[in-house]
Amino acid sequence: NAGVTQTPKFQVLKTGQSMTLQCAQDMNHEYMSWYRQDPGMGLRLIHYSVGAGITDQGEVPNGYNVSRSTTEDFPLRLLSAAPSQTSVYFCASSYSGLAGSGANVLTFGAGSRLTVL
Amino acid sequence: GENVEQHPSTLSVQEGDSAVIKCTYSDSASNYFPWYKQELGKRPQLIIDIRSNVGEKKDQRIAVTLNKTAKHFSLHITETQPEDSAVYFCAASRGNTDKLIFGTGTRLQVFP
């Protein structure tokens, strides 16, 4: 069981470039999400998905796109990178089920550090 | 949407003392309140959670209390140890398939 796998771990982009952060989980979790972490601002939700084919916006969705074509994968796309998107990005997934069964407990990936120059 | 406020942003205690971190939430429909610990350079990990059908939950030195009327919940760490030093995040959700919204974090430092 690899858990939640994020790639790449580090990336440097120039303003205006596009890229995709990959996220894959092998736990058959229905729920997947992307957060960004900035100093003093905690973990802010970008987008989330409750199942294949379903995505929704979080707190800070502007500048990011997501898709969920399979249960396992939830890529995050930066369409035109800006310096304000310099951050550490975390993908997380959880099982949606009965309370007490581990439902809603997020398993996080190791994070992807993105720098936009 | 849900808004979670967390205080204090930093907390320094002596080893053996207790630490308390408080959070308030805005959405009265929220019913799931987890706490995550993030050590330096690591990913966040769940340490304890509580659902709205209980008022308090304990796990060894860690406890969480919930006041649904006042819409606030707190993390209590007793007999703190240097390895408790980390950033702690509270969060709130309506549960099940709903999104989880985090507070801004508390950096806890435990001095020997």
mmCIF file of C-alpha atoms in Angstrom, chain A residues 19-89:
data_model
loop_
_atom_site.group_PDB
_atom_site.id
_atom_site.type_symbol
_atom_site.label_atom_id
_atom_site.label_comp_id
_atom_site.label_asym_id
_atom_site.label_seq_id
_atom_site.Cartn_x
_atom_site.Cartn_y
_atom_site.Cartn_z
ATOM 1 C CA MET A 19 2.073 22.358 -15.179
ATOM 2 C CA THR A 20 0.228 19.483 -13.559
ATOM 3 C CA LEU A 21 0.749 18.140 -10.043
ATOM 4 C CA GLN A 22 -0.067 14.462 -9.965
ATOM 5 C CA CYS A 23 -1.835 12.685 -7.122
ATOM 6 C CA ALA A 24 -2.645 8.990 -6.929
ATOM 7 C CA GLN A 25 -4.038 6.851 -4.113
ATOM 8 C CA ASP A 26 -4.353 3.086 -3.887
ATOM 9 C CA MET A 27 -6.776 2.869 -0.970
ATOM 10 C CA ASN A 28 -9.989 3.073 -3.020
ATOM 11 C CA HIS A 29 -10.907 6.306 -1.252
ATOM 12 C CA GLU A 30 -13.915 8.124 -2.656
ATOM 13 C CA TYR A 31 -12.902 11.567 -1.394
ATOM 14 C CA MET A 32 -9.811 13.389 -2.683
ATOM 15 C CA SER A 33 -8.696 16.961 -2.189
ATOM 16 C CA TRP A 34 -5.925 19.467 -2.822
ATOM 17 C CA TYR A 35 -4.661 21.962 -0.245
ATOM 18 C CA ARG A 36 -2.018 24.638 -0.373
ATOM 19 C CA GLN A 37 0.030 25.514 2.670
ATOM 20 C CA ASP A 38 1.497 28.964 3.134
ATOM 21 C CA PRO A 39 3.206 30.338 6.269
ATOM 22 C CA GLY A 40 0.663 31.653 8.763
ATOM 23 C CA MET A 41 -2.303 30.666 6.599
ATOM 24 C CA GLY A 42 -2.752 27.035 7.428
ATOM 25 C CA LEU A 43 -4.064 24.548 4.910
ATOM 26 C CA ARG A 44 -6.416 26.104 2.390
ATOM 27 C CA LEU A 45 -8.661 23.910 0.280
ATOM 28 C CA ILE A 46 -8.281 24.399 -3.484
ATOM 29 C CA HIS A 47 -10.546 21.739 -5.009
ATOM 30 C CA TYR A 48 -12.063 18.490 -3.886
ATOM 31 C CA SER A 49 -13.846 15.463 -5.317
ATOM 32 C CA VAL A 50 -16.323 13.048 -3.767
ATOM 33 C CA GLY A 51 -15.967 10.465 -6.509
ATOM 34 C CA ALA A 52 -14.978 9.826 -10.111
ATOM 35 C CA GLY A 53 -16.500 12.417 -12.416
ATOM 36 C CA ILE A 54 -17.378 14.818 -9.571
ATOM 37 C CA THR A 55 -15.332 17.853 -8.567
ATOM 38 C CA ASP A 56 -16.076 21.008 -6.619
ATOM 39 C CA GLN A 57 -14.351 24.229 -5.644
ATOM 40 C CA GLY A 58 -12.795 24.841 -2.274
ATOM 41 C CA GLU A 59 -11.709 28.090 -0.620
ATOM 42 C CA VAL A 60 -9.069 29.201 -3.151
ATOM 43 C CA PRO A 61 -9.851 27.643 -6.564
ATOM 44 C CA ASN A 62 -8.821 30.495 -8.884
ATOM 45 C CA GLY A 63 -5.942 29.639 -11.206
ATOM 46 C CA TYR A 64 -6.313 25.887 -10.716
ATOM 47 C CA ASN A 65 -8.203 23.138 -12.538
ATOM 48 C CA VAL A 66 -8.879 19.557 -11.523
ATOM 49 C CA SER A 67 -10.453 16.464 -13.010
ATOM 50 C CA ARG A 68 -11.335 13.049 -11.606
ATOM 51 C CA SER A 69 -11.621 10.512 -14.391
ATOM 52 C CA THR A 70 -10.743 7.563 -12.128
ATOM 53 C CA THR A 71 -11.097 6.823 -8.416
ATOM 54 C CA GLU A 72 -7.314 6.640 -8.043
ATOM 55 C CA ASP A 73 -6.120 9.870 -9.674
ATOM 56 C CA PHE A 74 -6.778 13.541 -8.972
ATOM 57 C CA PRO A 75 -4.375 15.835 -10.878
ATOM 58 C CA LEU A 76 -4.129 19.558 -10.168
ATOM 59 C CA ARG A 77 -3.419 21.814 -13.147
ATOM 60 C CA LEU A 78 -1.931 25.288 -12.992
ATOM 61 C CA LEU A 79 -2.959 26.955 -16.241
ATOM 62 C CA SER A 80 -0.709 30.037 -16.136
ATOM 63 C CA ALA A 81 1.530 30.055 -13.077
ATOM 64 C CA ALA A 82 1.857 33.225 -11.005
ATOM 65 C CA PRO A 83 4.291 34.047 -8.166
ATOM 66 C CA SER A 84 1.293 34.014 -5.774
ATOM 67 C CA GLN A 85 1.017 30.285 -6.443
ATOM 68 C CA THR A 86 4.390 29.630 -4.832
ATOM 69 C CA SER A 87 3.460 27.238 -2.054
ATOM 70 C CA VAL A 88 3.565 23.694 -0.742
ATOM 71 C CA TYR A 89 0.731 21.627 -2.176
#
